[in-house]
């Protein structure tokens, strides 16, 4: 047994690149291992190194790839990483340029082998460069297949005896599946045998006397001259379709003439058939669809189409009404483009339907069974109905991969019985885990609570379920308050009125603004603490507009019923008119409250904020009411500015106290126009203010 050669950096990098291809799903692990084994064994032979059956064989590379896998991920998986493998992984991560240079050298080293010599020989016989390269690739595929499937224990490039190659050829020729799928591979193998026999092939001649040995008579018996020529012709036709008509050959005289010209240029011979005979032949070697002949595809391409067709049949036979062509395109986009040159849904539909799919019909958008109406909404509903746990977008997209996610989302929000129970999760409401007796008990306690309080909110529902229906609470652990409300809104729709935030007696629908107003009407005096407690009780923020429609805020902490405060509107407006010489004034700049007409409580900014709801001449422009502090602009009713944004633009345009967006935002905050130093879309406000300020300066000049 020959002494094993230690692994070097070049070999390690070749193995690493192969593993990365496996990790990224670009190549099958077995094929990667077989390819690496073949490359490293051939390279060693070319270097004059004596190898045996064990040297860099498939079993050994399999073991070493486990070690490389550990090095790549940084922790031990099935085999610890060697020091060399760890070094090349770190080199790739830390010094990519040096790594790429070594990789180029490694590729160059393995490229100079007998495959290259075989291709050169083919070119010398008159074959085009592209065709010769294809023959070389096919021969490599023969090599991998033979070792992978046990037909040979060594690479075909290691055979020196031509008779052994002939025996291997005969074994492969008995593999029916291989012969059917890889006719071109066997053609390349026959030529390689001729090359190894040191025979020459005259251009255009394909004869069974190419191999001068006793063994070649067996090949001659299997491939008679006439059959061989027909096979070669079919192969040539297929090659032209693949290389020059990827998008299909239109069957008209002009395009057929172009096909003939290409054939003559490529093979230095003319097609003898007339157009009708040629069309018949092309339909046999290609795929006829939509008035075009498309090239038939290699093993991986045929496998891809088979997988797609099987997926379509599986989905439809399992009850779905349709499969969207766009979803097939999304699911297999990369292999469709790289293997089949399919880039649009129309081409995908045609090539899928080129082979008979029993009972399947294709429209412009979906595949479906011939007598079934496409109804994706029903498919979505049936899945949701069958699930007794909520499903989120990711789960739905996996289970319903054949329906676009936008269609799924639309069905979720437009089907009343499908309710949202989490950020991106929905459920079929009748599947809520509650028995009929538990549900009736819940209805009773809800009605009792509504009689006491007048209404319920989401927080109340969650509390009642936890207190009165413990088994339901256990089965719905993790549900948010509003999730309970959404579910009950559907299943108890005949028992209660469900507003946006409020649940009330049937026939007496309430909304939260009504609840706040009703709450305020029950008091002559309220504190901010009272409002905050009520906000906490109902589970929603304070509705300031509705509070101030019923109350007057007399200071930071107190609110008084509006009927208990009497404003002299005309007198107050007259004073404001004197204090505001222009179209507006920041509310915090209004002072001298001693001059304001006397009311039941002392004037201050809070009172003024409430008063502006009653003024005949002025109104308040602001971002929002604030819990603490008063902010905004007192603006004349006849101003040209329609909202807070327009007034702010004018304020900034007439100010020289800022030069950039940050300073502008600080300025309006300092003037008390708003509480926070941020405002959505403020960048556009600043741009408009700058432009207007420039115009103002020009007009002044």
XYZ file of C-alpha atoms in Angstrom:
701
model
C 0.000 0.000 0.000
C 1.373 3.400 -0.975
C 2.163 5.849 1.778
C -0.614 8.406 2.224
C 0.225 11.920 1.093
C -0.448 14.605 3.746
C -3.158 17.132 2.888
C -1.878 20.456 1.594
C -3.398 23.926 1.581
C -4.594 23.676 -2.024
C -6.468 20.432 -1.386
C -8.000 21.847 1.821
C -9.308 24.899 -0.025
C -10.840 22.720 -2.756
C -12.621 20.729 -0.018
C -13.764 23.919 1.749
C -15.217 25.356 -1.462
C -17.073 22.094 -2.070
C -18.524 22.136 1.466
C -19.667 25.750 1.062
C -21.524 24.704 -2.106
C -23.202 21.934 -0.092
C -24.009 24.291 2.812
C -25.621 26.825 0.452
C -27.719 24.100 -1.163
C -26.089 24.495 -4.582
C -24.865 20.899 -4.843
C -25.685 17.533 -3.304
C -23.225 16.395 -0.602
C -22.637 13.009 -2.258
C -21.863 14.623 -5.595
C -19.566 17.173 -3.962
C -17.632 14.403 -2.216
C -17.397 12.362 -5.413
C -16.182 15.380 -7.417
C -13.531 16.299 -4.843
C -12.321 12.706 -4.728
C -12.003 12.549 -8.517
C -10.213 15.903 -8.737
C -7.691 15.189 -6.009
C -6.936 11.659 -7.259
C -6.402 12.860 -10.834
C -4.232 15.753 -9.700
C -2.007 13.436 -7.674
C -1.555 11.140 -10.692
C -0.651 14.028 -12.969
C 1.962 15.088 -10.423
C 3.428 11.586 -10.631
C 2.343 10.533 -7.168
C 1.637 6.828 -6.674
C -1.904 6.328 -5.403
C -3.919 3.300 -4.348
C -7.639 2.576 -3.987
C -7.719 4.321 -0.602
C -6.016 7.577 -1.590
C -8.514 10.457 -1.425
C -11.328 8.017 -2.161
C -15.009 8.740 -1.541
C -14.987 7.236 1.944
C -11.962 9.284 2.944
C -13.336 12.555 1.526
C -16.650 11.880 3.297
C -14.762 11.656 6.588
C -12.656 14.748 5.834
C -15.738 16.800 4.858
C -17.146 16.174 8.357
C -13.919 17.651 9.737
C -14.162 20.641 7.364
C -17.795 21.123 8.434
C -16.639 21.482 12.045
C -13.943 23.958 11.033
C -16.448 26.016 9.021
C -18.968 26.282 11.886
C -16.405 26.779 14.618
C -17.425 23.855 16.811
C -17.194 20.073 16.604
C -20.018 18.272 14.829
C -19.314 14.695 13.731
C -15.521 14.950 13.464
C -13.128 17.468 15.041
C -11.561 20.040 12.737
C -7.923 19.546 11.796
C -5.447 22.349 12.299
C -5.040 22.789 8.520
C -8.800 22.970 7.916
C -9.224 25.521 10.706
C -6.427 27.610 9.203
C -7.968 27.763 5.710
C -11.387 28.688 7.152
C -9.787 31.513 9.160
C -7.829 32.594 6.098
C -11.089 32.859 4.149
C -12.652 34.941 6.945
C -9.693 37.200 7.738
C -7.725 37.585 4.499
C -10.104 37.046 1.602
C -7.708 38.401 -1.009
C -4.954 35.914 -0.118
C -7.525 33.134 0.096
C -8.861 33.920 -3.394
C -5.332 33.922 -4.835
C -4.633 30.469 -3.390
C -8.038 29.265 -4.608
C -7.238 30.425 -8.148
C -3.964 28.530 -8.032
C -5.739 25.415 -6.715
C -8.311 25.586 -9.507
C -5.574 26.046 -12.042
C -3.759 23.007 -10.712
C -6.792 20.711 -10.951
C -7.855 22.077 -14.328
C -4.784 20.775 -16.150
C -5.852 17.160 -16.404
C -6.819 14.522 -18.940
C -10.256 16.143 -19.315
C -8.602 19.208 -20.788
C -6.480 16.995 -23.084
C -9.632 15.193 -24.204
C -11.318 18.508 -25.022
C -8.291 19.643 -27.015
C -8.429 16.404 -28.973
C -12.117 16.983 -29.728
C -11.370 20.490 -30.963
C -8.601 19.133 -33.190
C -11.142 16.793 -34.796
C -13.192 19.846 -35.838
C -15.587 20.246 -32.902
C -16.517 23.729 -31.756
C -15.054 24.949 -28.436
C -18.454 25.131 -26.702
C -19.416 21.639 -27.783
C -16.038 20.271 -26.702
C -16.459 21.844 -23.281
C -19.899 20.226 -22.957
C -18.425 16.844 -23.890
C -15.790 17.302 -21.208
C -18.410 18.141 -18.574
C -20.545 15.147 -19.590
C -17.549 12.858 -19.308
C -16.993 14.127 -15.755
C -20.633 13.306 -15.027
C -20.091 9.775 -16.376
C -17.086 9.471 -14.085
C -19.056 10.602 -11.013
C -22.060 8.411 -11.824
C -19.952 5.301 -12.392
C -18.180 5.569 -9.025
C -21.237 6.719 -7.103
C -23.347 3.795 -8.324
C -20.700 1.113 -7.923
C -19.867 0.560 -11.592
C -16.246 1.492 -10.996
C -13.939 1.719 -8.006
C -11.746 4.305 -9.657
C -12.021 7.276 -11.954
C -12.318 6.632 -15.693
C -9.299 8.917 -16.063
C -7.255 6.339 -14.153
C -7.867 3.601 -16.731
C -4.957 2.914 -19.059
C -6.428 -0.222 -20.647
C -9.026 0.727 -23.286
C -10.690 -2.662 -22.945
C -11.508 -1.838 -19.318
C -13.179 1.372 -20.468
C -15.245 -0.631 -22.980
C -16.356 -2.987 -20.202
C -17.387 -0.023 -18.091
C -19.252 1.423 -21.065
C -21.161 -1.839 -21.477
C -22.158 -1.809 -17.797
C -23.497 1.713 -18.081
C -25.280 0.859 -21.325
C -27.232 -1.806 -19.446
C -28.506 0.851 -16.992
C -31.799 1.681 -18.703
C -32.550 4.771 -16.638
C -29.085 6.146 -17.258
C -29.309 5.501 -21.010
C -32.686 7.225 -21.283
C -31.689 10.297 -19.307
C -28.059 10.628 -20.340
C -27.733 9.744 -23.984
C -25.322 12.649 -24.502
C -23.131 11.410 -21.613
C -22.683 8.036 -23.352
C -21.862 9.712 -26.655
C -19.087 11.610 -24.920
C -17.868 8.400 -23.273
C -17.689 6.647 -26.668
C -15.611 9.489 -28.042
C -13.337 9.313 -25.009
C -12.756 5.612 -25.638
C -11.784 6.484 -29.196
C -9.458 9.169 -27.879
C -7.819 6.729 -25.474
C -7.403 4.237 -28.318
C -5.367 6.866 -30.163
C -7.734 6.685 -33.148
C -8.676 9.808 -35.139
C -12.138 10.893 -36.120
C -12.704 12.529 -39.474
C -14.971 15.539 -39.310
C -18.624 14.634 -39.809
C -18.028 10.850 -39.765
C -19.480 8.736 -36.958
C -18.769 5.033 -37.403
C -18.616 1.941 -35.233
C -15.058 1.242 -36.396
C -13.685 4.094 -34.283
C -12.219 1.820 -31.653
C -9.729 -0.717 -32.876
C -9.934 -3.585 -30.435
C -11.733 -6.865 -30.005
C -13.885 -5.318 -27.332
C -15.199 -2.625 -29.675
C -17.090 -5.222 -31.701
C -19.522 -5.415 -28.785
C -20.210 -1.710 -29.118
C -20.660 -2.094 -32.870
C -23.287 -4.772 -32.268
C -25.222 -2.513 -29.881
C -24.983 0.566 -32.044
C -25.372 -0.142 -35.724
C -24.177 2.522 -38.105
C -27.611 3.768 -39.083
C -28.917 3.987 -35.527
C -25.743 5.712 -34.456
C -26.117 8.368 -37.145
C -29.747 9.002 -36.241
C -28.806 9.334 -32.597
C -26.029 11.755 -33.461
C -28.409 13.828 -35.572
C -30.943 14.028 -32.754
C -28.188 15.026 -30.406
C -27.079 17.808 -32.753
C -30.625 19.102 -33.064
C -30.931 19.138 -29.296
C -27.647 21.020 -28.993
C -28.758 23.735 -31.399
C -32.087 24.145 -29.598
C -30.313 24.439 -26.242
C -27.600 26.859 -27.367
C -29.466 29.077 -29.836
C -33.186 28.756 -29.078
C -33.495 28.819 -25.289
C -36.751 30.775 -25.610
C -38.134 28.360 -28.169
C -37.974 27.927 -31.955
C -41.012 29.385 -33.729
C -42.216 26.947 -36.381
C -42.221 29.085 -39.493
C -40.119 29.011 -42.661
C -37.853 31.902 -41.658
C -36.925 30.433 -38.278
C -36.451 26.935 -39.727
C -34.085 28.413 -42.325
C -32.133 30.012 -39.496
C -31.971 26.594 -37.794
C -30.548 25.075 -41.008
C -27.913 27.820 -41.299
C -26.769 27.280 -37.711
C -26.596 23.524 -38.281
C -24.408 23.959 -41.366
C -22.129 26.412 -39.569
C -21.736 24.171 -36.510
C -21.357 20.766 -38.204
C -20.292 21.606 -41.761
C -23.151 19.585 -43.248
C -26.679 20.276 -44.413
C -30.042 19.041 -43.153
C -31.610 16.737 -45.728
C -35.218 16.804 -44.420
C -37.791 19.250 -45.780
C -39.577 21.633 -43.378
C -42.345 19.170 -42.527
C -39.905 16.323 -41.828
C -37.638 18.640 -39.855
C -40.607 19.853 -37.773
C -41.587 16.270 -36.948
C -38.015 15.503 -35.924
C -37.719 18.635 -33.799
C -40.946 17.837 -31.977
C -39.438 14.478 -31.027
C -36.181 15.890 -29.706
C -37.688 18.997 -28.085
C -40.825 20.155 -26.271
C -43.642 21.593 -28.381
C -45.659 24.281 -26.564
C -47.476 27.451 -27.610
C -46.340 27.155 -31.242
C -42.670 26.793 -30.341
C -40.135 24.007 -29.933
C -38.282 24.293 -26.614
C -35.129 22.322 -25.821
C -35.542 19.217 -23.718
C -33.663 19.370 -20.499
C -30.969 17.435 -18.777
C -31.482 15.221 -15.741
C -31.568 18.029 -13.202
C -33.912 20.050 -15.410
C -36.289 17.157 -15.975
C -36.161 16.426 -12.259
C -37.064 20.048 -11.523
C -40.120 19.920 -13.793
C -41.147 16.576 -12.344
C -40.914 18.034 -8.833
C -42.998 21.047 -9.807
C -45.677 18.925 -11.489
C -45.797 16.539 -8.542
C -46.157 19.448 -6.104
C -49.048 20.849 -8.148
C -50.795 17.478 -8.228
C -50.213 16.903 -4.505
C -51.714 20.277 -3.586
C -54.755 19.871 -5.843
C -55.368 16.241 -4.850
C -55.229 17.251 -1.179
C -58.226 19.525 -1.614
C -56.872 22.936 -2.646
C -58.881 24.631 -5.379
C -55.870 26.149 -7.153
C -52.122 26.737 -7.214
C -50.976 30.216 -8.174
C -48.403 30.265 -10.974
C -46.708 33.234 -9.267
C -46.142 31.098 -6.157
C -44.557 28.314 -8.226
C -42.346 31.005 -9.736
C -41.356 32.346 -6.313
C -40.746 28.860 -4.877
C -38.425 27.733 -7.683
C -37.246 31.066 -9.102
C -33.515 30.381 -8.931
C -33.466 26.896 -10.515
C -36.116 27.930 -13.058
C -33.907 30.752 -14.285
C -30.577 28.907 -14.083
C -31.686 25.526 -15.427
C -34.615 26.308 -17.697
C -34.179 29.998 -18.549
C -37.717 30.609 -17.303
C -38.213 34.196 -16.139
C -41.957 34.822 -16.413
C -45.194 33.138 -15.444
C -46.428 32.612 -19.002
C -43.355 30.611 -19.982
C -43.583 28.638 -16.729
C -47.243 27.784 -17.339
C -46.546 26.610 -20.900
C -43.584 24.413 -20.052
C -45.377 22.814 -17.090
C -48.420 22.065 -19.223
C -46.295 20.787 -22.143
C -46.441 17.385 -20.460
C -49.875 16.007 -19.645
C -51.054 16.550 -16.082
C -54.171 14.414 -15.585
C -57.238 16.568 -14.947
C -55.245 19.795 -14.514
C -56.175 23.005 -16.313
C -54.159 26.241 -16.445
C -55.547 29.794 -16.549
C -53.418 32.925 -16.829
C -52.870 32.941 -13.071
C -53.467 29.477 -11.581
C -53.299 25.731 -12.069
C -56.535 23.989 -11.072
C -58.561 20.878 -11.673
C -60.591 21.188 -14.873
C -64.062 21.254 -13.266
C -63.168 23.060 -10.033
C -63.676 26.766 -9.428
C -60.529 28.514 -8.151
C -61.372 29.810 -4.683
C -58.250 30.632 -2.640
C -60.343 32.376 0.056
C -62.114 29.088 0.713
C -58.764 27.245 0.848
C -57.524 29.719 3.461
C -60.762 29.475 5.445
C -60.676 25.659 5.473
C -57.121 25.632 6.814
C -57.968 28.147 9.542
C -61.089 26.192 10.443
C -59.091 22.981 10.806
C -56.596 24.574 13.204
C -57.516 24.839 16.897
C -54.536 27.053 17.647
C -53.746 30.505 16.216
C -51.664 30.646 13.022
C -49.276 33.478 12.207
C -48.178 34.747 8.801
C -45.099 32.509 8.721
C -47.100 29.378 9.492
C -49.750 30.268 6.942
C -47.164 31.005 4.280
C -45.550 27.601 4.843
C -48.824 25.691 4.826
C -50.355 27.721 1.983
C -47.193 28.339 -0.038
C -49.273 28.032 -3.221
C -51.318 31.166 -2.397
C -49.729 34.681 -2.407
C -49.264 36.145 1.063
C -51.209 39.296 0.093
C -54.201 37.130 -0.817
C -53.883 35.356 2.536
C -53.731 38.639 4.460
C -56.728 40.023 2.579
C -58.782 36.924 3.394
C -57.857 37.193 7.076
C -59.076 40.775 7.427
C -62.216 40.379 5.287
C -63.566 37.126 6.750
C -65.478 37.993 9.970
C -64.924 34.619 11.641
C -61.127 34.878 11.236
C -60.002 37.141 14.059
C -56.664 38.617 15.047
C -55.350 37.386 18.402
C -51.748 38.612 18.223
C -49.559 40.905 16.138
C -49.501 38.630 13.062
C -51.610 35.725 14.327
C -55.234 34.831 13.564
C -57.661 32.080 14.508
C -61.080 30.777 13.529
C -63.199 32.320 16.301
C -65.560 29.321 16.826
C -62.457 27.264 17.695
C -61.994 29.343 20.843
C -61.382 26.757 23.616
C -64.588 27.181 25.587
C -67.435 24.728 26.254
C -71.066 25.713 25.735
C -71.675 25.790 29.493
C -68.554 27.903 30.083
C -69.618 30.285 27.339
C -73.098 30.696 28.789
C -71.617 31.358 32.206
C -69.352 34.006 30.676
C -72.354 35.641 28.960
C -74.202 35.825 32.261
C -71.342 37.459 34.165
C -70.776 39.927 31.298
C -74.443 40.980 31.394
C -74.286 41.406 35.148
C -71.191 43.598 34.854
C -72.760 45.726 32.115
C -75.844 46.298 34.303
C -73.561 47.559 37.058
C -71.141 49.625 34.969
C -73.020 50.404 31.769
C -70.358 48.949 29.520
C -67.314 46.666 29.338
C -63.874 47.086 27.784
C -61.215 44.530 26.798
C -59.598 44.688 30.201
C -62.914 43.751 31.858
C -63.332 40.699 29.604
C -59.877 39.368 30.468
C -60.525 39.932 34.162
C -63.905 38.148 34.067
C -62.414 35.146 32.238
C -59.599 34.847 34.779
C -61.967 35.178 37.745
C -65.086 33.347 36.553
C -63.873 30.904 33.864
C -60.540 29.464 35.128
C -60.396 26.590 32.600
C -60.813 29.011 29.704
C -58.048 31.152 31.203
C -55.741 28.135 31.420
C -56.453 27.099 27.823
C -55.839 30.632 26.559
C -52.778 31.505 28.603
C -50.849 34.295 26.931
C -53.873 35.894 25.238
C -53.876 39.683 25.254
C -56.927 41.560 26.554
C -57.945 42.672 23.060
C -57.568 39.111 21.741
C -60.429 37.968 24.008
C -62.520 40.890 22.805
C -61.892 40.097 19.121
C -62.894 36.455 19.554
C -66.019 37.238 21.579
C -67.014 39.979 19.148
C -67.721 37.223 16.647
C -69.037 34.366 18.750
C -71.227 36.644 20.944
C -72.281 39.024 18.168
C -75.954 38.226 18.811
C -75.647 38.787 22.576
C -73.876 42.166 22.855
C -72.973 45.333 20.946
C -69.258 45.559 20.190
C -67.956 49.024 19.426
C -64.311 49.744 18.623
C -63.364 49.700 22.296
C -66.591 49.267 24.222
C -68.950 46.318 24.772
C -72.512 47.221 25.685
C -76.042 45.868 25.917
C -77.534 44.566 22.665
C -79.265 47.430 20.840
C -77.357 50.126 22.791
C -74.051 50.454 20.957
C -71.464 52.729 22.557
C -68.086 54.083 21.459
C -65.266 55.194 23.737
C -65.820 58.890 23.072
C -69.351 58.454 24.365
C -68.042 56.642 27.427
C -65.673 59.511 28.291
C -68.361 62.130 27.826
C -70.799 60.118 29.909
C -68.184 59.726 32.615
C -67.500 63.484 32.732
C -71.206 64.367 32.809
C -71.504 62.502 36.076
C -69.204 64.947 37.898
C -69.113 68.674 38.688
C -65.452 68.420 39.653
C -62.743 66.048 38.443
C -59.019 65.767 39.078
C -56.302 64.611 36.724
C -55.868 61.585 39.003
C -59.561 60.741 38.501
C -59.140 60.821 34.729
C -55.973 58.737 34.814
C -57.640 56.150 37.017
C -60.602 55.961 34.630
C -58.222 55.641 31.692
C -56.563 52.720 33.438
C -59.922 51.127 34.203
C -61.162 51.199 30.597
C -57.749 50.307 29.202
C -57.466 53.227 26.753
C -55.719 56.582 26.832
C -57.537 59.771 27.888
C -59.835 61.148 25.186
C -58.913 64.803 25.790
C -61.201 66.247 23.146
C -64.229 64.616 24.734
C -63.175 65.453 28.274
C -62.779 69.150 27.358
C -66.053 69.156 25.484
C -67.723 68.572 28.882
C -65.275 70.150 31.336
C -63.195 73.321 31.702
C -59.639 72.782 32.867
C -58.961 75.383 35.527
C -55.400 74.304 36.386
C -53.062 71.381 35.873
C -54.970 69.059 38.203
C -58.622 70.250 38.225
C -61.557 70.137 35.816
C -64.958 71.836 36.381
C -68.295 71.171 34.632
C -68.610 73.682 31.774
C -72.038 74.855 32.998
C -70.416 76.113 36.207
C -68.102 78.588 34.429
C -69.461 81.574 32.504
C -67.223 83.253 29.887
C -67.875 86.761 28.556
C -66.897 85.769 25.024
C -67.092 89.202 23.356
C -65.052 90.927 26.056
C -62.481 88.148 26.166
C -62.100 88.093 22.371
C -61.579 91.874 22.423
C -58.621 91.506 24.794
C -57.159 88.644 22.753
C -57.488 90.823 19.652
C -55.331 93.471 21.319
C -52.748 90.900 22.475
C -52.501 89.255 19.038
C -51.624 91.899 16.411
C -50.984 89.293 13.714
C -52.624 86.072 12.618
C -51.453 84.060 15.624
C -49.565 84.085 18.891
C -48.074 81.212 20.943
C -50.563 80.490 23.732
C -47.891 80.737 26.429
C -47.110 84.313 25.313
C -50.609 85.427 26.247
C -50.317 87.102 29.654
C -51.881 89.987 31.640
C -54.722 87.726 32.740
C -55.739 90.417 35.329
C -57.253 92.351 32.407
C -59.474 89.402 31.384
C -63.174 89.481 32.347
C -63.845 87.931 35.766
C -65.022 84.306 35.852
C -65.629 81.784 38.655
C -61.925 80.712 38.684
C -58.629 82.587 38.150
C -57.487 82.930 34.553
C -54.362 81.015 33.451
C -53.102 79.221 30.357
C -55.192 76.109 31.131
C -58.381 78.172 31.337
C -57.449 79.967 28.112
C -56.872 76.583 26.422
C -60.439 75.569 27.350
C -61.881 79.003 26.505
C -60.699 78.819 22.878
C -63.378 76.157 22.302
C -65.976 78.930 22.899
C -64.303 81.939 21.227
C -65.976 83.568 18.220
C -62.717 85.028 16.849
C -59.897 82.645 17.775
C -59.135 78.925 17.956
C -56.293 76.693 19.151
C -53.871 75.100 16.668
C -51.757 72.424 18.325
C -50.345 68.897 17.995
C -52.376 67.484 20.884
C -53.548 68.280 24.388
C -50.932 67.583 27.045
C -51.296 66.048 30.465
C -48.937 68.637 31.880
C -48.565 72.055 30.322
C -50.336 74.069 27.610
C -48.934 74.194 24.075
C -50.004 75.542 20.705
C -50.924 78.730 18.866
C -53.867 81.079 19.389
C -54.943 81.615 15.764
C -57.522 83.962 14.226
C -60.491 82.215 12.629
C -60.070 84.167 9.362
C -56.373 83.313 9.021
C -55.102 81.943 5.679
C -53.454 79.098 7.591
C -55.670 76.037 7.655
C -53.845 73.965 10.259
C -50.980 73.811 12.749
C -48.471 72.792 10.082
C -49.162 75.827 7.875
C -48.979 78.212 10.835
C -45.618 76.742 11.929
C -44.204 77.160 8.402
C -45.147 80.857 8.497
C -43.670 81.298 11.986
C -40.346 79.806 10.882
C -40.314 81.687 7.581
C -40.536 84.983 9.462
C -37.787 84.104 11.954
C -34.005 84.463 11.670
C -33.374 82.515 14.858
C -32.601 79.209 13.122
C -30.453 77.917 10.260
C -31.086 74.162 10.239
C -33.758 71.595 11.069
C -32.522 70.944 14.602
C -32.511 74.650 15.493
C -35.937 75.134 13.897
C -37.434 72.343 15.988
C -35.846 73.738 19.151
C -37.259 77.175 18.347
C -40.898 76.102 18.081
C -40.512 74.031 21.262
C -38.999 77.024 23.116
C -41.885 79.241 21.972
C -44.310 76.733 23.470
C -45.888 75.639 20.194
C -45.432 71.964 21.114
C -44.124 69.923 24.031
C -41.672 67.629 22.266
C -38.705 68.383 20.073
C -39.942 66.122 17.322
C -42.709 66.200 14.747
C -43.504 63.768 11.931
C -42.621 65.208 8.525
C -40.767 68.161 10.070
C -38.051 67.987 7.402
C -40.620 69.001 4.762
C -41.895 71.800 7.004
C -38.348 73.179 7.243
C -37.869 72.974 3.457
C -41.058 74.952 2.833
C -40.142 77.459 5.541
C -36.701 78.015 3.995
C -38.200 78.580 0.545
C -40.781 81.019 1.906
C -38.129 82.867 3.944
C -36.044 83.367 0.784
C -39.066 84.815 -1.005
C -39.758 87.148 1.918
C -36.155 88.403 1.846
C -36.353 89.006 -1.909
C -39.582 90.978 -1.533
C -38.042 93.147 1.197
C -35.118 94.035 -1.083
